PDB file of C-alpha atoms in Angstrom:
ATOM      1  CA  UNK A   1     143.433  43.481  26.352  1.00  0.00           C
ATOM      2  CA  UNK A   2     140.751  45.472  27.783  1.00  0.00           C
ATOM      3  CA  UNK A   3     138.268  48.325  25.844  1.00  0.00           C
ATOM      4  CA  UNK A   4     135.269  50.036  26.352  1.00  0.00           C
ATOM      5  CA  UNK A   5     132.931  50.956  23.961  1.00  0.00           C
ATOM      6  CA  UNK A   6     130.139  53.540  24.355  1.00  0.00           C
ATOM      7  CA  UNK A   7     127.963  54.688  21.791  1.00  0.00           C
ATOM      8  CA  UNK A   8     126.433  57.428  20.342  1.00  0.00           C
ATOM      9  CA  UNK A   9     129.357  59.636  20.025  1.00  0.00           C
ATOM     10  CA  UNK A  10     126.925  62.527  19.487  1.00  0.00           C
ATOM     11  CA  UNK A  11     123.415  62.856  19.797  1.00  0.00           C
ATOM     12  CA  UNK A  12     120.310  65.481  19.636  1.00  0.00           C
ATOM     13  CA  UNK A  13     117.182  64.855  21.641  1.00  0.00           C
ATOM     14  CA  UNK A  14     113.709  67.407  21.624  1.00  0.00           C
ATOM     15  CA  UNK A  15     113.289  68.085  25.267  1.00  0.00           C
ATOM     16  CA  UNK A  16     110.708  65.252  26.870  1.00  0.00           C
ATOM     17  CA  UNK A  17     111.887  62.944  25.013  1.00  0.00           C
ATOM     18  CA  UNK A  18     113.445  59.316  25.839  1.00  0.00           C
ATOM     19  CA  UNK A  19     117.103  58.588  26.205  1.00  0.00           C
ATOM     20  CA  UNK A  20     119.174  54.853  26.208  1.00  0.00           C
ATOM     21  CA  UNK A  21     123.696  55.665  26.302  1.00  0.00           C
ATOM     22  CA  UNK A  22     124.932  51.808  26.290  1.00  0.00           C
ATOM     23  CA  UNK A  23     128.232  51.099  27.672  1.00  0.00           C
ATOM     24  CA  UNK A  24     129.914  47.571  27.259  1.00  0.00           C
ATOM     25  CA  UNK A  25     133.535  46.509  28.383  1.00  0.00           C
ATOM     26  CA  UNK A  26     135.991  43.928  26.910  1.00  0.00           C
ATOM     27  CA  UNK A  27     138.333  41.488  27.847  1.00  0.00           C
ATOM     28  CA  UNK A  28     137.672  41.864  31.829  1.00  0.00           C
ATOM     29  CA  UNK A  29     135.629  40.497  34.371  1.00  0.00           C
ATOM     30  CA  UNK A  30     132.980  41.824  36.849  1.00  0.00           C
ATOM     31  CA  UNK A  31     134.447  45.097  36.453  1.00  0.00           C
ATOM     32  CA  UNK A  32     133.414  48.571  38.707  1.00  0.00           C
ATOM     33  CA  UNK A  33     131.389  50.366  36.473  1.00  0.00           C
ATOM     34  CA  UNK A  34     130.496  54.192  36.091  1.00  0.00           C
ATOM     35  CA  UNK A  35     128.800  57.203  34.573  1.00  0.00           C
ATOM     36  CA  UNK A  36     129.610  60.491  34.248  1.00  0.00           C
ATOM     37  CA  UNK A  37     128.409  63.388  33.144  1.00  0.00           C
ATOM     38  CA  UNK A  38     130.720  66.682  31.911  1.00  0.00           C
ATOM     39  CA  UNK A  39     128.562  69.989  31.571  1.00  0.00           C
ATOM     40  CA  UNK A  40     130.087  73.080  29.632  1.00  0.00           C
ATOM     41  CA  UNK A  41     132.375  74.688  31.472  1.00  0.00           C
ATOM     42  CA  UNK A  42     132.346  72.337  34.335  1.00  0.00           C
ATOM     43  CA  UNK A  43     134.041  69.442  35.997  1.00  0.00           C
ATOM     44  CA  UNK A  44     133.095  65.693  35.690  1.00  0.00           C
ATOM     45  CA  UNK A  45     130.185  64.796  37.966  1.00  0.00           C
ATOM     46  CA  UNK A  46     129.734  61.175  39.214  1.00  0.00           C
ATOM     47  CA  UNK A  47     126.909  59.911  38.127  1.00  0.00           C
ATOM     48  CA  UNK A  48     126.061  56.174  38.591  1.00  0.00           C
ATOM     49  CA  UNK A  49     128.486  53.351  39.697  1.00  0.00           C
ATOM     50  CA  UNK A  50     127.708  49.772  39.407  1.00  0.00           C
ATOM     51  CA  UNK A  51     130.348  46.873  41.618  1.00  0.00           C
ATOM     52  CA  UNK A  52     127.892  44.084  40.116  1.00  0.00           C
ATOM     53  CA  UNK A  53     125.166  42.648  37.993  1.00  0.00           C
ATOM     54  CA  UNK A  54     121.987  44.976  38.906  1.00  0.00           C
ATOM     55  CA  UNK A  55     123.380  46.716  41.592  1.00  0.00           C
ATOM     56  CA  UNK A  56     123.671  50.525  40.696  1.00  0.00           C
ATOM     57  CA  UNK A  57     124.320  53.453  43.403  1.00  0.00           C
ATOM     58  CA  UNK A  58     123.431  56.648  42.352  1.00  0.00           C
ATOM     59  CA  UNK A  59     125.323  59.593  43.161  1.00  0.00           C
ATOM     60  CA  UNK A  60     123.396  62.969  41.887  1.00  0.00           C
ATOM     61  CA  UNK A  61     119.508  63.434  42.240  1.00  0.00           C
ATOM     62  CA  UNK A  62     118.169  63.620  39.205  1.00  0.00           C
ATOM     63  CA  UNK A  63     115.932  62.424  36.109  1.00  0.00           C
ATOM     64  CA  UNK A  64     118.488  60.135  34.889  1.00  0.00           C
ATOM     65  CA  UNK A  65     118.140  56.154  36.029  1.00  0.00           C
ATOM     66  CA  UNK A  66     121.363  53.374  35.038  1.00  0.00           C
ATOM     67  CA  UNK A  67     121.066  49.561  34.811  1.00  0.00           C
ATOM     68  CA  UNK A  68     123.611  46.775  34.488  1.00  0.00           C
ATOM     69  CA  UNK A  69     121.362  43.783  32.840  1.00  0.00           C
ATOM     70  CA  UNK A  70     124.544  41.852  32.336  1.00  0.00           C
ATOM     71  CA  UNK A  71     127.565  41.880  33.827  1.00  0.00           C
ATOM     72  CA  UNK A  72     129.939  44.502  31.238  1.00  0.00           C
ATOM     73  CA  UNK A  73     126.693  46.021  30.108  1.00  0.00           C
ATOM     74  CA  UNK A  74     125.843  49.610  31.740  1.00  0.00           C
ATOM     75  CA  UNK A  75     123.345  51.859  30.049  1.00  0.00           C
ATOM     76  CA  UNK A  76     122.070  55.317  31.234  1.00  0.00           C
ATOM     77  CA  UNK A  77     118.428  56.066  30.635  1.00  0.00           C
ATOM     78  CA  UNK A  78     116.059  58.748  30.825  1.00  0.00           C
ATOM     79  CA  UNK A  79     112.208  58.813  30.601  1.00  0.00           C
ATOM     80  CA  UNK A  80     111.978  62.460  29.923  1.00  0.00           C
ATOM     81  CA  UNK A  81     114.612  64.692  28.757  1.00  0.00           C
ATOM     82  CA  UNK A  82     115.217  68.014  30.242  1.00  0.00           C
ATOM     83  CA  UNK A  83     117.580  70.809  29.000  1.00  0.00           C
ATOM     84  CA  UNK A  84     119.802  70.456  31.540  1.00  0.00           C
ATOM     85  CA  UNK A  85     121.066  67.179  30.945  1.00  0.00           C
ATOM     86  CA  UNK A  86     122.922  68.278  27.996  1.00  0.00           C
ATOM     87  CA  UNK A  87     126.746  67.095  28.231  1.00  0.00           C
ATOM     88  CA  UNK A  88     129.029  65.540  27.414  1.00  0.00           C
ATOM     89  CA  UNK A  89     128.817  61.306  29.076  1.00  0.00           C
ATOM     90  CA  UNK A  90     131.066  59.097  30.233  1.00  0.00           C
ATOM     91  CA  UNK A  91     131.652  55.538  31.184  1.00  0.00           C
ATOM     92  CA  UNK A  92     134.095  54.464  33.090  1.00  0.00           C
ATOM     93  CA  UNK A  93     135.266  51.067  34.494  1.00  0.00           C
ATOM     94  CA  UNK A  94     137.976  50.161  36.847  1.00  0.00           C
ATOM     95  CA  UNK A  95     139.602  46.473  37.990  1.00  0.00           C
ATOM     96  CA  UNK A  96     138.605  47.654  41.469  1.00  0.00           C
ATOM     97  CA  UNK A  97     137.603  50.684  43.322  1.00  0.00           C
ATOM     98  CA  UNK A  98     138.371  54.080  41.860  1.00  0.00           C
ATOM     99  CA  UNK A  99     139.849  55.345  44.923  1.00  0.00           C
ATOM    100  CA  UNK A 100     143.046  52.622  44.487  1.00  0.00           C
ATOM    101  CA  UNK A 101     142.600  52.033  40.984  1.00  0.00           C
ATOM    102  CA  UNK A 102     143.087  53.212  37.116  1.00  0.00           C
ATOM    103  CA  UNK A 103     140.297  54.364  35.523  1.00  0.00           C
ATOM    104  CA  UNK A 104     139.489  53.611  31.861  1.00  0.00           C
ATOM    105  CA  UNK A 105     137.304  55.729  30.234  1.00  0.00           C
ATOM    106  CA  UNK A 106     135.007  55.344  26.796  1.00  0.00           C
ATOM    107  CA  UNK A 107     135.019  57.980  24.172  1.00  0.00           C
ATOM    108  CA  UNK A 108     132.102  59.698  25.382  1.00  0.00           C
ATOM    109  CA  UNK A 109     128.873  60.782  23.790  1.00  0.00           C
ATOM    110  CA  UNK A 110     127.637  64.216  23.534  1.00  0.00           C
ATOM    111  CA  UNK A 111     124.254  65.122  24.580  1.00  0.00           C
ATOM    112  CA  UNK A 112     122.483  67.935  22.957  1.00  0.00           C
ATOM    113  CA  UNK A 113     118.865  68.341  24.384  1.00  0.00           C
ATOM    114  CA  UNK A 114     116.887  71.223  22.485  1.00  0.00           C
TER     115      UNK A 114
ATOM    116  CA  UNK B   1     134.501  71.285  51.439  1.00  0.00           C
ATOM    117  CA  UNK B   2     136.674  69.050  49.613  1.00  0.00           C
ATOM    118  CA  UNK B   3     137.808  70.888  47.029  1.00  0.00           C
ATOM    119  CA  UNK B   4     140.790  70.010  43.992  1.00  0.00           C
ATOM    120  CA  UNK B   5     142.029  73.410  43.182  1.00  0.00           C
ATOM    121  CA  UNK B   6     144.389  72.941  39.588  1.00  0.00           C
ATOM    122  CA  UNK B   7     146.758  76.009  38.155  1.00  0.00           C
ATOM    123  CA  UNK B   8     147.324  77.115  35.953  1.00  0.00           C
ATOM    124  CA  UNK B   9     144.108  76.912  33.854  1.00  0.00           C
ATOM    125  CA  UNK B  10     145.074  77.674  30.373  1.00  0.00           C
ATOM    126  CA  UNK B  11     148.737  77.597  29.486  1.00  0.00           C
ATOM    127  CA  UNK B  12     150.447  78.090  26.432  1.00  0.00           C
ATOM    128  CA  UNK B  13     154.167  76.810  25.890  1.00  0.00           C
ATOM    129  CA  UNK B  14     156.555  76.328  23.104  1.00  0.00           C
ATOM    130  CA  UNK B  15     157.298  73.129  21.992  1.00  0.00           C
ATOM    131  CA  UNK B  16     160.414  71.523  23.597  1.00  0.00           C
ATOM    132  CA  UNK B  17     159.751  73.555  27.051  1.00  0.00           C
ATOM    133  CA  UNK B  18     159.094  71.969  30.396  1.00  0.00           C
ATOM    134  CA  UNK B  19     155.867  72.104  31.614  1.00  0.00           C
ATOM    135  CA  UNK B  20     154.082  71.763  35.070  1.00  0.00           C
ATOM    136  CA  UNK B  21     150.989  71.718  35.982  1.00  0.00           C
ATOM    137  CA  UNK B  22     149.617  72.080  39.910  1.00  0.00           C
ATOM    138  CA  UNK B  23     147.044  70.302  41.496  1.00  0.00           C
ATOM    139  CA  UNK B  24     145.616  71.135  45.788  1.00  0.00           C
ATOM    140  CA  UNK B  25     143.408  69.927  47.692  1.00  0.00           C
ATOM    141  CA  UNK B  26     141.441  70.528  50.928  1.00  0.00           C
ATOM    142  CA  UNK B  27     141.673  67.647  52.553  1.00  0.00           C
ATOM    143  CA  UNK B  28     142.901  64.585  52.812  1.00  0.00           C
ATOM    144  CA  UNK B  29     142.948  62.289  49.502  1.00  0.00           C
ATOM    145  CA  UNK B  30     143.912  58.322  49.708  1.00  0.00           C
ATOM    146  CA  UNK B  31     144.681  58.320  46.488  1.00  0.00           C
ATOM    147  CA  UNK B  32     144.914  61.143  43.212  1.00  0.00           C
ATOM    148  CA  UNK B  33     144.479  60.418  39.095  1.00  0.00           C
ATOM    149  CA  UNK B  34     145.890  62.533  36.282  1.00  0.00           C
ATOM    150  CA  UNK B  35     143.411  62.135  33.265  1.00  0.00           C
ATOM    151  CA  UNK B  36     144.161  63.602  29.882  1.00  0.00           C
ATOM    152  CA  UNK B  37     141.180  65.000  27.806  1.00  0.00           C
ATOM    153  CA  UNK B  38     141.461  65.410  24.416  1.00  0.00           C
ATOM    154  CA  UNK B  39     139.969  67.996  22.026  1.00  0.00           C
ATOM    155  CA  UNK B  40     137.404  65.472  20.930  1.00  0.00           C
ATOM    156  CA  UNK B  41     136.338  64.668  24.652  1.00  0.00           C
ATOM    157  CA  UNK B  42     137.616  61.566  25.408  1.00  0.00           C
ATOM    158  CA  UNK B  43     139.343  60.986  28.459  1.00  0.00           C
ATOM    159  CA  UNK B  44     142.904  59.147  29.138  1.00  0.00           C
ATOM    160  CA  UNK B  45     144.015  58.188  32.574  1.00  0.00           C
ATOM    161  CA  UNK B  46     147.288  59.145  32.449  1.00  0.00           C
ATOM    162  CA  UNK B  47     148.314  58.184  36.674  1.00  0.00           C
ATOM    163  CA  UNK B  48     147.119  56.886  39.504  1.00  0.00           C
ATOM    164  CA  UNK B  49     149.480  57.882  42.816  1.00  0.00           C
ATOM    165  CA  UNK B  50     149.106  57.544  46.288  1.00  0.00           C
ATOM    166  CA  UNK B  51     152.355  58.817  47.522  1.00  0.00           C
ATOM    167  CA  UNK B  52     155.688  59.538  45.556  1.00  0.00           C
ATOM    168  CA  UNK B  53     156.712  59.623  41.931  1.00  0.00           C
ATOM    169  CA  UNK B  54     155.890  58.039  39.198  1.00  0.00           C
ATOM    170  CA  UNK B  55     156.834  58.196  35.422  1.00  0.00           C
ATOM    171  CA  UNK B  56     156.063  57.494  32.126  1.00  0.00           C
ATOM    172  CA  UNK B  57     157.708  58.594  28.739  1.00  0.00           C
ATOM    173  CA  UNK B  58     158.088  62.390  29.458  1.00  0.00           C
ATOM    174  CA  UNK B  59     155.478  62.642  31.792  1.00  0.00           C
ATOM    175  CA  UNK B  60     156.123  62.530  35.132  1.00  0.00           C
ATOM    176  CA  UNK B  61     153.476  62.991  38.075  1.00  0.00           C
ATOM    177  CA  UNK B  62     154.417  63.432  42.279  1.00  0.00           C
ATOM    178  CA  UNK B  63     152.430  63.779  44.697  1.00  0.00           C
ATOM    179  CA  UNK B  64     153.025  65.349  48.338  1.00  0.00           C
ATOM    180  CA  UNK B  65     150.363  63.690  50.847  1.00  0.00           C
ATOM    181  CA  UNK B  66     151.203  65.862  53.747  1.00  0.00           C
ATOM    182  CA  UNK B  67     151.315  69.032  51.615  1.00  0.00           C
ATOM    183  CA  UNK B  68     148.194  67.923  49.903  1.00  0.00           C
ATOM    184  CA  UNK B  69     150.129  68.611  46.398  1.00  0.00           C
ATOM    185  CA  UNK B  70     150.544  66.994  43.254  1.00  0.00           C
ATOM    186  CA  UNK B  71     152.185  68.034  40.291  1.00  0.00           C
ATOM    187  CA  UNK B  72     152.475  66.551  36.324  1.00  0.00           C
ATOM    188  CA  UNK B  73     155.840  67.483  34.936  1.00  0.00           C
ATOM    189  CA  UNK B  74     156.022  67.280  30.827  1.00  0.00           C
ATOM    190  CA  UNK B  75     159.577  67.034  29.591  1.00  0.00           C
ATOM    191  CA  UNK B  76     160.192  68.130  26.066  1.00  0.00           C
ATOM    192  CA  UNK B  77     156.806  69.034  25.250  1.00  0.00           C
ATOM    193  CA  UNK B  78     155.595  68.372  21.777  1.00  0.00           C
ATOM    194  CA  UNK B  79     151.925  69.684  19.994  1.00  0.00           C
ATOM    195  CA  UNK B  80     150.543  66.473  20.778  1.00  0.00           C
ATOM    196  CA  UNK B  81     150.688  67.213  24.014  1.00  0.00           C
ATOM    197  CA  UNK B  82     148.326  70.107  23.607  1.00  0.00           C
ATOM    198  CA  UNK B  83     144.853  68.322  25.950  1.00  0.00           C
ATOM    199  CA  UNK B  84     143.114  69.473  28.932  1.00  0.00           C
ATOM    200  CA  UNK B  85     144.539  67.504  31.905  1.00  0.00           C
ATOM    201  CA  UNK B  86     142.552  67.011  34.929  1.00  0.00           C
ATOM    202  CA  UNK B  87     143.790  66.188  38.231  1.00  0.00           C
ATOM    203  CA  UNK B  88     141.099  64.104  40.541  1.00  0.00           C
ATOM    204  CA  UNK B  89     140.870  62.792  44.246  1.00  0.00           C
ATOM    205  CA  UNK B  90     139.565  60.473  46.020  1.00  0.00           C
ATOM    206  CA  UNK B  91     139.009  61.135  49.916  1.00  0.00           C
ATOM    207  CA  UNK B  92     138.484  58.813  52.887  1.00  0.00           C
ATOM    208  CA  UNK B  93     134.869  57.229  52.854  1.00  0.00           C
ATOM    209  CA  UNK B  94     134.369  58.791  49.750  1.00  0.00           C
ATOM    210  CA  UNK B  95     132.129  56.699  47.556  1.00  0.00           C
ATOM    211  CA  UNK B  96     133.340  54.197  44.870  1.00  0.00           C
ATOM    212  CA  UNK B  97     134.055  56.464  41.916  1.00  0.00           C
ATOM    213  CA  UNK B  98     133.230  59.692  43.715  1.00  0.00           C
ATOM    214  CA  UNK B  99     136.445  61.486  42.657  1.00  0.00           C
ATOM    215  CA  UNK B 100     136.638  65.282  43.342  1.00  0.00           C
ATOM    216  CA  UNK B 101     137.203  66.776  40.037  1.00  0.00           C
ATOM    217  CA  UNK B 102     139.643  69.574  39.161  1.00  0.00           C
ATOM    218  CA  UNK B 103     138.484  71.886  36.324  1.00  0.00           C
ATOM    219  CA  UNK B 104     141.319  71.019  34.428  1.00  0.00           C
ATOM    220  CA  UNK B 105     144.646  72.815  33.128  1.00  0.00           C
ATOM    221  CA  UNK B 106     144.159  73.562  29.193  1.00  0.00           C
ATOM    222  CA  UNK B 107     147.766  72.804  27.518  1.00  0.00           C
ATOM    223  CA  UNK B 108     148.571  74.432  24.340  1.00  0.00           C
ATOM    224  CA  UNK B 109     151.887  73.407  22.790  1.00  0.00           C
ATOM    225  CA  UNK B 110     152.833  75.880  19.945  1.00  0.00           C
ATOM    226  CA  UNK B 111     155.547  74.266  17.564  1.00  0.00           C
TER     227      UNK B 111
END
C-alpha cells in the first residue's frame, strides 16, 4: 500500500533563517507531487507541483523554492525566512492529475516563523 | 472569479443526527474532492466526484454539475466525526493540483 511521510510535524524558525520540509512517498511510482501551504484562518494554497524527477511548477510568487532530486522525494526550501510563511504545510501526491484523481495527503508540518 | 463557496461554516449537531454540508461554485468544475481535516491538521480525502453519487460507510457525497452543487451527507453522526471538511474544485485548464479551496465547514458532533 501507499503512504506519505513528511516531516517535521512542528517547527520554529527566527525570521531570516533557512528552511528544508522533506516529503517522500511509498509503495507507488512516478507519482504527481505537491505542496501546500494552509495560513490561519485561510484556505489551502497550491504551492508547488512536481509530474517528474526535477521538474517543479510553481504556483504562488514567493520566497519559497521545491525540488524533486529523486523520483518520491519532494522537499520545500527557503533561503530566508519571512513571517509570513508561517503555516501549516502540506504534501500531497496523486496516481495522476488532481483534477481526475484522489489526493493523498501527509500529516503536515507546522511552521512557526518568529 | 472562480470561487468554492461552503455552508454552513461551523455546525454543531447531536450525535446520531443527519448532517449536510453545502458546497457552490462559480464556474464550471471537471471534477470536485471532499477532504476531511482533523483537529491535528492532517488532511483525509474523503471523495473524488465528477458527476453523481457516491458512498462510503455513512458518508455520502453528490454532486450537481449543471447546478454547480455538491453536497456531503453524514448518516448517524458519531463524535468522531467532529473535523473540518473542505470541499475543493478543479476547473477547466486549471493547473495540475490547482484546486479552488473552500474554507471549510467545522463539524462538531456533541454525544
Amino acid at each position: 500500500s501507499q503512504t506519505i511521510h513528511q516531516w517535521p510535524a512542528t517547527l520554529v524558525q527566527p525570521v531570516g533563517s533557512p528552511l528544508s520540509l522533506e516529503c517522500t512517498v511509498e509503495g507507488t511510482s512516478n507519482p504527481n507531487l505537491y505542496w501546500y501551504r494552509q495560513a490561519a484562518g485561510r484556505g489551502l494554497q497550491l504551492l508547488f507541483y512536481s509530474v517528474g524527477i526535477g521538474q517543479i511548477s510553481s504556483e504562488v510568487p514567493q520566497n519559497l523554492s521545491a525540488s524533486r532530486p529523486q523520483d518520491r522525494q519532494f522537499i520545500l526550501s527557503s533561503k530566508k525566512l519571512l513571517l509570513s510563511d508561517s503555516g501549516f504545510y502540506l504534501c500531497a501526491w496523486s496516481a495522476g492529475q488532481a483534477t481526475n484523481e484522489k489526493l493523498f495527503f501527509g500529516s503536515g508540518t507546522q511552521l512557526s516563523v518568529l | 472569479k472562480n470561487e468554492v463557496e461552503q455552508s454552513p461554516q461551523n455546525l454543531t449537531a447531536q450525535e446520531g443526527e443527519f448532517i449536510t454540508i453545502n458546497c457552490s461554485y462559480s464556474v464550471g468544475i471537471s471534477a470536485l474532492h471532499w477532504l476531511q481535516q482533523h483537529p491535528g491538521g492532517g488532511i483525509v480525502s474523503l471523495f473524488m466526484l465528477s458527476s453523481g453519487k457516491k458512498k462510503h460507510g455513512r458518508l455520502i457525497a453528490t454532486i450537481n454539475i449543471q447546478e454547480k452543487h455538491s453536497s456531503l451527507h453524514i448518516t448517524a453522526s458519531h463524535p468522531r466525526d467532529s473535523a473540518v471538511y473542505i470541499c475543493a474544485g478543479s476547473n477547466y485548464g486549471g493547473s495540475q493540483g490547482n484546486l479552488i479551496f473552500g474554507k471549510g465547514t467545522k463539524l462538531s458532533v456533541k454525544p
